[in-house]
Coordinates of C-alpha atoms in Angstrom, one line a residue:
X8 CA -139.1 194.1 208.9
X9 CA -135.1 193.3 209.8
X10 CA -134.5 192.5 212.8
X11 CA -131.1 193.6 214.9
X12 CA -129.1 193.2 217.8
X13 CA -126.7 195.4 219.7
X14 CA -123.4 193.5 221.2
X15 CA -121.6 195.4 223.5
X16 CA -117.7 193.9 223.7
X17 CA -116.3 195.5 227.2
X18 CA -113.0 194.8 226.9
X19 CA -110.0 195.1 230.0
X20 CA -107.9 198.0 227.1
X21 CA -111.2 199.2 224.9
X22 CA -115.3 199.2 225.2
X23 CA -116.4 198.7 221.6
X24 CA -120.5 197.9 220.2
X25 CA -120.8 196.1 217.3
X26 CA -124.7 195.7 215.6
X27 CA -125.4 192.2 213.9
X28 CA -128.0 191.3 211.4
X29 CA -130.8 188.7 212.2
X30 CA -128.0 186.9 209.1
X31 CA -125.3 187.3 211.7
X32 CA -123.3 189.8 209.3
X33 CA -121.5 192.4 211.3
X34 CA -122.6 196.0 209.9
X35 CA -121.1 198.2 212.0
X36 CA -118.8 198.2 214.8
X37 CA -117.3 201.2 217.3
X38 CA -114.5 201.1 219.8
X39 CA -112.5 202.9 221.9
X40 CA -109.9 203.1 224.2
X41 CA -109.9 203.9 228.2
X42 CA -107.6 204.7 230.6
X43 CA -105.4 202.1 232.4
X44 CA -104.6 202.9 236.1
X45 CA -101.4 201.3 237.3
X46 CA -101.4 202.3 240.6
X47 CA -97.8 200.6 241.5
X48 CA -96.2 197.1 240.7
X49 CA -98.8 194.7 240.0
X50 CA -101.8 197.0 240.6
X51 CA -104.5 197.7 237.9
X52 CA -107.3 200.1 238.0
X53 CA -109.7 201.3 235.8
X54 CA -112.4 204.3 236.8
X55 CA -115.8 202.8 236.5
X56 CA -117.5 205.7 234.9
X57 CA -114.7 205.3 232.1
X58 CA -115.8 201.8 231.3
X59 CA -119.8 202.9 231.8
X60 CA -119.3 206.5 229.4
X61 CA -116.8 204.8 226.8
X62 CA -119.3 201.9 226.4
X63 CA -122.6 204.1 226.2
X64 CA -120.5 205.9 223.6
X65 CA -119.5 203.4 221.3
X66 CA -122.8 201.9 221.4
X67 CA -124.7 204.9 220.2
X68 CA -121.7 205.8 217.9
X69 CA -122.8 202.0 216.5
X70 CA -126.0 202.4 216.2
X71 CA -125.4 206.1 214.1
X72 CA -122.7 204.4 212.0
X73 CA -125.1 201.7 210.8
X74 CA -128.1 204.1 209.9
X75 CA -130.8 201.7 211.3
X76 CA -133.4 203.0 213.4
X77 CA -133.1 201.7 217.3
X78 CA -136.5 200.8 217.7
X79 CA -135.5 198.3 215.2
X80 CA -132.8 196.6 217.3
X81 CA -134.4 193.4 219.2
X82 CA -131.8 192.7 221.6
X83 CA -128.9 194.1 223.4
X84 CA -126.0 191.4 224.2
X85 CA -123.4 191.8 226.5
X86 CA -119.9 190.3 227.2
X87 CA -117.5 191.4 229.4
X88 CA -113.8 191.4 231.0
X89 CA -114.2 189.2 233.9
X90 CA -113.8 188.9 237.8
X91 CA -113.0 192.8 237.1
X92 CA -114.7 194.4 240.2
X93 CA -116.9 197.5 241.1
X94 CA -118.9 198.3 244.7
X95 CA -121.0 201.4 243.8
X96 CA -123.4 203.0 246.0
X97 CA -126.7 201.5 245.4
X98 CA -129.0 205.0 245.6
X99 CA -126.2 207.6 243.6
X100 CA -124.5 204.4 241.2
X101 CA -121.5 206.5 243.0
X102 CA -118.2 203.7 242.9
X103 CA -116.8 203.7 246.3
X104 CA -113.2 202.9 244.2
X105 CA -111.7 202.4 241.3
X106 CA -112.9 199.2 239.1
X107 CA -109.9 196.2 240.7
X108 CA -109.2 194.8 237.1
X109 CA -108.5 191.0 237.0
X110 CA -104.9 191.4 235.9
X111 CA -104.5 193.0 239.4
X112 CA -102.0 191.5 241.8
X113 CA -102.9 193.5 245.3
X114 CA -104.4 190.9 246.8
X115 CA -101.3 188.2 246.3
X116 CA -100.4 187.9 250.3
X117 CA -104.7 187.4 251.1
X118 CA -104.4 185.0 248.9
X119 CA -101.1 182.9 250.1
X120 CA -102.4 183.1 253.6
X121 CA -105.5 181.3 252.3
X122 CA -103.1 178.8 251.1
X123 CA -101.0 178.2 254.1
X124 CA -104.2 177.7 255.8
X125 CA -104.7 174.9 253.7
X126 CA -108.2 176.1 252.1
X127 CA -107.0 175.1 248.0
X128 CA -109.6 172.1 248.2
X129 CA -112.6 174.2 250.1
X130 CA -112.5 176.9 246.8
X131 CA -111.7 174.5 244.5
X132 CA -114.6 172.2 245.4
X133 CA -117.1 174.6 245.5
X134 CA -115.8 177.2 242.7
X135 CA -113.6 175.3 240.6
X136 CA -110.7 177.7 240.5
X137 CA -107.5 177.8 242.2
X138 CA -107.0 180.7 245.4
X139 CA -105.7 183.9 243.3
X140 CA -106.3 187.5 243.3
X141 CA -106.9 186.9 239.5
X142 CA -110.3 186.2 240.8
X143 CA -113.5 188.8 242.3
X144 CA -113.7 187.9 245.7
X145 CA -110.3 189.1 247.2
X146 CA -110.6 191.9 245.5
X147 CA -114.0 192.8 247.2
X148 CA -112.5 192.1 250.8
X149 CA -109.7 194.1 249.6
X150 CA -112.4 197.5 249.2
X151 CA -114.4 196.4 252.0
X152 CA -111.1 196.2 254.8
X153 CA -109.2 199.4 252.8
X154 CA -112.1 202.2 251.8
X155 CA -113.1 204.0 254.9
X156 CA -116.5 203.1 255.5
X157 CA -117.3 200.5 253.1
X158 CA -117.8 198.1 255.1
X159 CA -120.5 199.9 257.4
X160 CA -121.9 200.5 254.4
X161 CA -122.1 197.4 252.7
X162 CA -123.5 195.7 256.1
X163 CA -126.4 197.8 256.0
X164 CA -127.2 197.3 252.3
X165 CA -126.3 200.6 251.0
X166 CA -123.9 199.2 248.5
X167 CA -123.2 196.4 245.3
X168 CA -121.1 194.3 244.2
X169 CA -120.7 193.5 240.4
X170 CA -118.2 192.6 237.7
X171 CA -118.2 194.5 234.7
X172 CA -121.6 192.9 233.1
X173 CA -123.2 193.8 236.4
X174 CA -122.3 197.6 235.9
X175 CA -123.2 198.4 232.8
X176 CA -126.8 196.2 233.0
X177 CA -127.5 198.0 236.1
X178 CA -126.6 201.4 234.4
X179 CA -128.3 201.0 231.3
X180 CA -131.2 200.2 233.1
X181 CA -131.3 203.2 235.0
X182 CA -130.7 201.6 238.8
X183 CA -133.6 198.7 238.0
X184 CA -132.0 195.8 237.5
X185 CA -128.7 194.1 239.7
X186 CA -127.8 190.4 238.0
X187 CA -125.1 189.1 236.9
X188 CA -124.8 185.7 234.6
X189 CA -123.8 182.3 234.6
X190 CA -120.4 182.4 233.4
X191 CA -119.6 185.2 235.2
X192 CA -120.7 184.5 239.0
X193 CA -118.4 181.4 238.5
X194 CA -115.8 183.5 238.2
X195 CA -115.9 185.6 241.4
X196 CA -114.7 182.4 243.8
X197 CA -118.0 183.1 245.7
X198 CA -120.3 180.6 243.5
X199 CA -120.7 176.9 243.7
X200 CA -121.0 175.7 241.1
X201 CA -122.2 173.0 241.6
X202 CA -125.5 174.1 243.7
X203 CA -125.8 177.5 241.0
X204 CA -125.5 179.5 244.8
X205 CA -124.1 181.8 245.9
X206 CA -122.0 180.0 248.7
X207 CA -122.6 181.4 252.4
X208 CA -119.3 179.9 254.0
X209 CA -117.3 181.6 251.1
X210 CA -119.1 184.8 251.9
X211 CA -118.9 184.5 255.4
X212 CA -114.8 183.7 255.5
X213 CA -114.2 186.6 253.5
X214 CA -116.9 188.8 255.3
X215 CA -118.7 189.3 252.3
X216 CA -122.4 190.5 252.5
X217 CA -125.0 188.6 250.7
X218 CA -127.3 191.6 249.7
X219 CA -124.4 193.1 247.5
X220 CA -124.1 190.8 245.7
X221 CA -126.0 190.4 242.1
X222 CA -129.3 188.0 240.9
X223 CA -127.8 185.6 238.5
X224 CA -129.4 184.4 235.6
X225 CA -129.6 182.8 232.3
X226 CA -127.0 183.8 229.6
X227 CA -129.6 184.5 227.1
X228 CA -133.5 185.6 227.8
X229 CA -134.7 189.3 229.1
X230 CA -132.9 190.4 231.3
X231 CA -134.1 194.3 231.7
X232 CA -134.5 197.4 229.9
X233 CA -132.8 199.9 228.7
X234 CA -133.6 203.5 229.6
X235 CA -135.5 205.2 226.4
X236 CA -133.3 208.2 226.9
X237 CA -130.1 206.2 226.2
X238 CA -130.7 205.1 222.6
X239 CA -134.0 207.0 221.9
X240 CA -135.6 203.4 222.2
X241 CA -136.1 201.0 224.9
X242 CA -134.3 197.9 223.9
X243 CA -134.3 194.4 225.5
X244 CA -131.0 193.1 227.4
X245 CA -131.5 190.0 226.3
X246 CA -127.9 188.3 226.2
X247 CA -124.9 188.0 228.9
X248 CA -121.6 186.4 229.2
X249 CA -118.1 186.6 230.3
X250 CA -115.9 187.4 227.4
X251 CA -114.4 184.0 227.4
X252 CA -117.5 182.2 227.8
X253 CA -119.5 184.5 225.1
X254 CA -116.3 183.2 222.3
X255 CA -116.6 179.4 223.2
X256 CA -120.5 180.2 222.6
X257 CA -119.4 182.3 219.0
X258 CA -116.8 180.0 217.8
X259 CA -120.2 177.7 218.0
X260 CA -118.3 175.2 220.1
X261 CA -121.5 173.4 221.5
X262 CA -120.8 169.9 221.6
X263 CA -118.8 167.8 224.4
X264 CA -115.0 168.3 223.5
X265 CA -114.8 171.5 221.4
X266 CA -112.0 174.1 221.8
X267 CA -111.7 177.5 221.0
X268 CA -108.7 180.2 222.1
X269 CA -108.6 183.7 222.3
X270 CA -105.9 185.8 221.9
X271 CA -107.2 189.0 223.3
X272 CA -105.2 191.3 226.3
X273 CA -104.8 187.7 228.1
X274 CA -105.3 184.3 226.3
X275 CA -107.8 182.1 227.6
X276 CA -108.5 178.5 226.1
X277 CA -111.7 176.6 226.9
X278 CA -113.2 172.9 226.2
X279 CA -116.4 172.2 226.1
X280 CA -117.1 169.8 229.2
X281 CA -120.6 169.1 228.5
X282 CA -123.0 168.5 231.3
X283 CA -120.9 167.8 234.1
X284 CA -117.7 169.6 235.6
X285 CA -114.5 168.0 235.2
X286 CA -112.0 168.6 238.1
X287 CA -108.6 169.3 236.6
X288 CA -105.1 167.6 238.4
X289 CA -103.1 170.0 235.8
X290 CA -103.8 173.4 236.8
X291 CA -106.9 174.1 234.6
X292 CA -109.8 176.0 236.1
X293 CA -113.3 174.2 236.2
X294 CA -116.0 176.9 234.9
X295 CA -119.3 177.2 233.5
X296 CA -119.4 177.8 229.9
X297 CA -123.2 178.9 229.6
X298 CA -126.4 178.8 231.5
X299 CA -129.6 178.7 228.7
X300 CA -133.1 177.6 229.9
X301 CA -132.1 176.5 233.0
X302 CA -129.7 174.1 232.0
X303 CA -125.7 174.5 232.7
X304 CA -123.2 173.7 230.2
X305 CA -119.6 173.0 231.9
X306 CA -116.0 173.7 230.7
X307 CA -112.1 173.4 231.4
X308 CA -110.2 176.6 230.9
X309 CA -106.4 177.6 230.9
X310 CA -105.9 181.3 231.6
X311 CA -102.5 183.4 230.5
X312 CA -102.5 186.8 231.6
X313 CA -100.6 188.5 229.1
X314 CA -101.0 187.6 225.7
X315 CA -102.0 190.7 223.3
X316 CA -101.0 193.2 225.9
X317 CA -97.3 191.9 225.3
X318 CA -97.5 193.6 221.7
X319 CA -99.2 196.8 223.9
X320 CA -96.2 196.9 225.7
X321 CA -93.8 196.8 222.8
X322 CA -96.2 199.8 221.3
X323 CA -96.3 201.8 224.6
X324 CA -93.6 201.1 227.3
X325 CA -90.4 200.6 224.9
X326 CA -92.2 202.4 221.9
X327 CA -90.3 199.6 219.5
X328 CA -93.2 199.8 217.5
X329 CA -96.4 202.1 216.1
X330 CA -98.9 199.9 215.6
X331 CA -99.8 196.4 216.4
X332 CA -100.1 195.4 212.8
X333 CA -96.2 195.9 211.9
X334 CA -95.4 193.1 214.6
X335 CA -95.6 190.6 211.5
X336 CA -93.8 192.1 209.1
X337 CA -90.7 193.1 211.5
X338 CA -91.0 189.3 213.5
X339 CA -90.9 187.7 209.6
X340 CA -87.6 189.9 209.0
X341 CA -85.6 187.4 211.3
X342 CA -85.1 184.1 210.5
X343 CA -85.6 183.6 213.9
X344 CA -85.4 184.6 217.8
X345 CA -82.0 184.5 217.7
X346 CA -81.7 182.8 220.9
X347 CA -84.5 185.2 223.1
X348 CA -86.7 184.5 225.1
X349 CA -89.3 186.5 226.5
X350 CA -91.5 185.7 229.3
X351 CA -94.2 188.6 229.7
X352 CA -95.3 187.6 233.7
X353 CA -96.0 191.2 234.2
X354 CA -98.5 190.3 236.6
X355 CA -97.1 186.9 237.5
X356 CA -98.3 184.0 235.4
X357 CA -101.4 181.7 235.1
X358 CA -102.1 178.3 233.7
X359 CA -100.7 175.6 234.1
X360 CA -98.1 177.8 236.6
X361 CA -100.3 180.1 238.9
X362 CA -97.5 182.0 240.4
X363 CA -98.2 185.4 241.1
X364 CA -94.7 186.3 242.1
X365 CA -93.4 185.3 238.4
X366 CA -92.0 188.2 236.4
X367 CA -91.7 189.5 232.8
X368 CA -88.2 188.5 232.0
X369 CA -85.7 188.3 228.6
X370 CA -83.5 185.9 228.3
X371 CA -81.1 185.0 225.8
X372 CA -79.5 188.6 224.7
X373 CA -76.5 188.9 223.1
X374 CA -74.7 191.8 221.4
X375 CA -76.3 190.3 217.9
X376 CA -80.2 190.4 219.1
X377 CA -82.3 193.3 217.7
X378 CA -85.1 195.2 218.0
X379 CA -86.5 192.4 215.5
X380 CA -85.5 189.8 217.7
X381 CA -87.3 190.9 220.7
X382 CA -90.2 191.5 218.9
X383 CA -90.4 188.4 217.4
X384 CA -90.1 186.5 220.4
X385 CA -93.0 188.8 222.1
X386 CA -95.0 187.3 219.4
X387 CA -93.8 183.9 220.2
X388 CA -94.2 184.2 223.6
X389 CA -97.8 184.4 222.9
X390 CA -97.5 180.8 221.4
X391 CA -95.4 179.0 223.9
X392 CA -98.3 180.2 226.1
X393 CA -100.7 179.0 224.7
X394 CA -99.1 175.8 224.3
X395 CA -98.4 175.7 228.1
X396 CA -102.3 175.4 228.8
X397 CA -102.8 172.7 225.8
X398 CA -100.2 170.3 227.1
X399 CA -102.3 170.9 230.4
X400 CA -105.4 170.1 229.0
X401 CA -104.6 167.1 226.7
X402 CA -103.2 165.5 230.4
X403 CA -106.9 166.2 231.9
X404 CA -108.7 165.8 228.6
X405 CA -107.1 164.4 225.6
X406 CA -105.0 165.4 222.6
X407 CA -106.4 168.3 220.6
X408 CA -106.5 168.2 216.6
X409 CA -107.7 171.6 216.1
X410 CA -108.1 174.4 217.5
X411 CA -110.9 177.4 216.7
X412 CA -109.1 180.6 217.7
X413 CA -110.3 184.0 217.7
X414 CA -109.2 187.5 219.1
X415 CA -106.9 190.6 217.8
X416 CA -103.9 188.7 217.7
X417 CA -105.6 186.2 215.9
X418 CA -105.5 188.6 212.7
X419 CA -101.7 188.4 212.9
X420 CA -100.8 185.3 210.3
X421 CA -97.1 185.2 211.7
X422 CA -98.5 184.0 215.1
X423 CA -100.9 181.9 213.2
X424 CA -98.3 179.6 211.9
X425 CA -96.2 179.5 215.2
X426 CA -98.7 178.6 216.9
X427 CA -99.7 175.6 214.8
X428 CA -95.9 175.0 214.6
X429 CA -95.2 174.9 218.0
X430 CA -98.2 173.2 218.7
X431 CA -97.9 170.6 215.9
X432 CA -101.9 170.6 215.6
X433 CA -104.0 172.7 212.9
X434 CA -105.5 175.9 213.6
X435 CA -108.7 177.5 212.3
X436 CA -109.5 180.9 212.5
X437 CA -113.0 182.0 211.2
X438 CA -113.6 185.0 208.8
X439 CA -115.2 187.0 211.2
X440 CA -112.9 186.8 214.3
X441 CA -115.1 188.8 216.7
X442 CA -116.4 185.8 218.2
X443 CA -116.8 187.7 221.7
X444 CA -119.1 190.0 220.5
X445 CA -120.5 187.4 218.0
X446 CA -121.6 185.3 220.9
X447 CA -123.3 187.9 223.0
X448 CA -125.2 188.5 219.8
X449 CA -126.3 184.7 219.5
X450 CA -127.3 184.5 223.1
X451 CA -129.2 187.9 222.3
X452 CA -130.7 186.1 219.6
X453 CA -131.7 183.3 220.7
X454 CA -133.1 185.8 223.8
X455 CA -135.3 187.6 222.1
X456 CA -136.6 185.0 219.7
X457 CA -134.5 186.0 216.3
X458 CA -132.9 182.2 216.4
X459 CA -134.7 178.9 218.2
X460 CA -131.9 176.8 218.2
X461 CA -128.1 175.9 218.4
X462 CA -129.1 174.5 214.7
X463 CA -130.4 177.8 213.5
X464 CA -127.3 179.5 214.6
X465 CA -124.8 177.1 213.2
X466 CA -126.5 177.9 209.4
X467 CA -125.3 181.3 209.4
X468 CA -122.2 180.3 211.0
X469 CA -119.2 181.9 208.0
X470 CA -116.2 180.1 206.5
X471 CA -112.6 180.0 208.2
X472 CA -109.0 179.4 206.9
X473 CA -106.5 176.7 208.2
X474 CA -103.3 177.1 209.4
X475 CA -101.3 173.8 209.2
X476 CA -98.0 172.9 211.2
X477 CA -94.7 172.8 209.0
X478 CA -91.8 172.9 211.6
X479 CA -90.1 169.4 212.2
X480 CA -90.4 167.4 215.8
X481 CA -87.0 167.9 216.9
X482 CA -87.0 172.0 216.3
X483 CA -90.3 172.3 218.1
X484 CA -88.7 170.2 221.5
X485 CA -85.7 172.2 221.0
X486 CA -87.6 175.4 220.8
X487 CA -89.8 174.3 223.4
X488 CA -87.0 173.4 226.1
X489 CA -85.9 176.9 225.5
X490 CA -89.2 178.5 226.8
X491 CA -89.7 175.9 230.0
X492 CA -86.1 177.0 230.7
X493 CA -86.8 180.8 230.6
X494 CA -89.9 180.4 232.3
X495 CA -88.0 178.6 235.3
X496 CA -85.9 181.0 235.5
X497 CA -89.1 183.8 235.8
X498 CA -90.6 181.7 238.8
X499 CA -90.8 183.0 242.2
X500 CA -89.1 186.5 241.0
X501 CA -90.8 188.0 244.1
X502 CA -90.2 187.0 247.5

């Protein structure tokens, strides 16, 4: 009998369900779009039930679109956008507010009077990040001190905390099971990683409650249940991990010193650290990468906020476009920028720079530069991003050859080529660049028993396609001393 497994993708712009083959083919896949709440400068929201419905959705429209029978899927995986964060009400699954999505910036002056208090070592030595409202915790404070009642709630145990993972398990399981995973808990600034905790002085700074907050567990191995009545099956949750983390795990990056980027709504860049974690002096963030039997995996990670959601913007806000996929013909219709610069900090900017008062800016206009232009150097904006957070890690690490990459914008052969331009180092991008989603099916697999080992996954592992550098060293300085200049100039925007 074939054996499948069910990976739901909850993405920050789209919830999409993908089913997998015990082969690792992809034979089906679902998505769709949700709302995005932006409440005033800097302020993102999403409504839970959006993420919960959309996702239950797209999972069943999965399942129907493949024509297998769900008694027949093994496992369920799940991956998630990160440090997002929900408080519901334990007994209704009621949200007390709106889902605080990571890109939000609400929580920018908590955050700097942390800093002025000098606590940067005390979270960076437990957690391994930097203070920023990129991250769970100030956003929980920020519910707890601004919904009327929350508080009083939370202190007598009525209510939970949980990033996006932690929502829909607890949901499809009908109420039964509150965890969280790994990759995930180390990204709320309220988990040492170090001791695999919870940490009670975080909690009790920010006047946090323990008993909201999730079990964590293992990335792969049961998890829960589902509810029959979702699927007309009860299927095994047998897989969990932050998006980032659940790629670095798909791009099969397993050994000490692998790299993988994703170019999804953000970019996010991680290196395999091995067994230890390695404490960055260049603005990287020290995370876990996965949690399997018991046994933490470490990596480095570079984090830019805006990344595909520049080409969103271009679609939606200044409607220079109709669809994402005509970015590469229009950006190839230019020899060049012409001189522009675009720095998308719509919600300030993160690795190696971590300045929440940054803003998007465009620099270098003149009465020549087109609607070509500006799109063009949206796309390579995306690059000199990305190559921000490499020069960052080869100063904690060491100089990278290749780099696996993965993500919509991945698709997108102009950006492809910039990037190993600007970059100067090869690029591989795999067949199947759904790595997210492909990872939260491995760690389902390996779960529920479909694969035994890291071998057996890296067998059915597909074939990629190179991208090699071309441009000359003296262009890619110039071009590069363009970008550090407009980025300078995007610094501090906001007192």
């Amino acid at each position: 009998m074939s054996r499948y497994i069910l990976a739901l993708d909850q993405g920050t712009t789209s919830s999409r369900a993908l089913i997998f083959s015990e082969k690792g083919e992809k034979l089906a896949c679902c998505q769709k779009e949700f709302e995005q709440i932006f409440v005033k400068s800097g302020w993102v929201e999403h409504d839970p039930k959006d993420i919960w419905e959309s996702q239950l959705e797209v999972a069943r429209g999965a399942i129907e679109q493949s024509g297998i029978d769900p008694a027949d899927i093994s496992a369920i995986g799940v991956t998630n956008q990160r440090e997002t964060t929900i408080i519901w009400d334990k007994s209704t699954g009621e949200p007390v507010y709106n889902a605080i999505v990571w890109q939000c910036r609400r929580t920018a002056d908590m955050c700097a009077k942390f800093t002025e208090q000098g606590l940067e070592k005390f979270f960076s030595d437990k957690t391994g990040l930097v203070i920023d409202p990129y991250f769970s915790a100030t956003k929980v404070k920020w519910i707890l001190d601004n919904v009327d009642g929350a508080r009083e709630r939370a202190n007598k145990g009525e209510l939970l905390f949980g990033t996006v993972d932690s929502w829909l398990i607890w949901n499809l399981t009908g109420g039964k099971v509150h965890a969280t995973d790994y990759t995930n808990a180390s990204r709320t600034m309220m988990f040492n990683i170090h001791t695999l905790e919870w940490d009670e002085e975080i909690l009790g700074l920010l006047g946090i409650p323990k008993c909201m907050l999730p079990k964590v567990v293992d990335c792969s191995g049961v998890i829960g249940t589902t509810e029959k009545s979702f699927f007309g099956a009860e299927i095994k949750i047998c897989g969990c991990a932050g998006d980032q983390q659940a790629a670095l795990f798909g791009q099969c990056c397993f050994h000490k010193g692998d790299v993988k980027n994703t170019y999804g709504t953000g970019g996010f860049l991680l290196m395999n650290t091995g067994k230890e974690p390695v404490k960055s002096r260049s603005g990287l963030l020290t995370t876990i990468a996965w949690g399997i039997d018991g046994k933490i995996s470490y990596a480095l990670e570079g984090s830019v906020f805006v990344a595909g959601a520049v080409v969103k913007w271009l679609r939606d806000e200044l409607k220079m476009i109709d669809d994402a996929a005509q970015t590469e013909q229009i950006a190839r219709s230019v020899e060049d920028s012409g001189g522009v610069y675009v720095v998308p900090a719509f919600v300030g900017l993160g690795t190696p720079y971590w300045d929440p008062a940054a803003r998007g800016s465009i620099f270098g206009l003149t009465r020549g530069a087109s609607r070509a232009h500006i799109v063009r150097a949206c796309l390579e904006a995306i690059c000199y991003q990305t190559a921000d957070v490499i020069d960052a890690m080869a100063r904690d690490a060491s100089s990278l050859n290749t780099i696996k990459v993965d993500g919509g914008a991945s698709a997108n052969d102009f950006i492809m080529e910039f990037q190993a331009d600007i970059l100067g180092c090869s690029i591989i991008r795999p067949e199947n660049v759904e790595s997210t989603a492909t990872g939260a099916a491995y760690l389902a697999g390996l779960g529920c028993g479909i694969w035994n080992s890291f071998e057996d996954i890296l067998q059915i592992s597909g074939s990629f396609k190179e991208f090699s550098p071309a441009m000359k060293s003296a262009k890619r300085k110039a071009l590069r001393a363009g970008w550090d200049k407009a980025v300078q100039r995007s610094l501090h925007w906001e007192e």
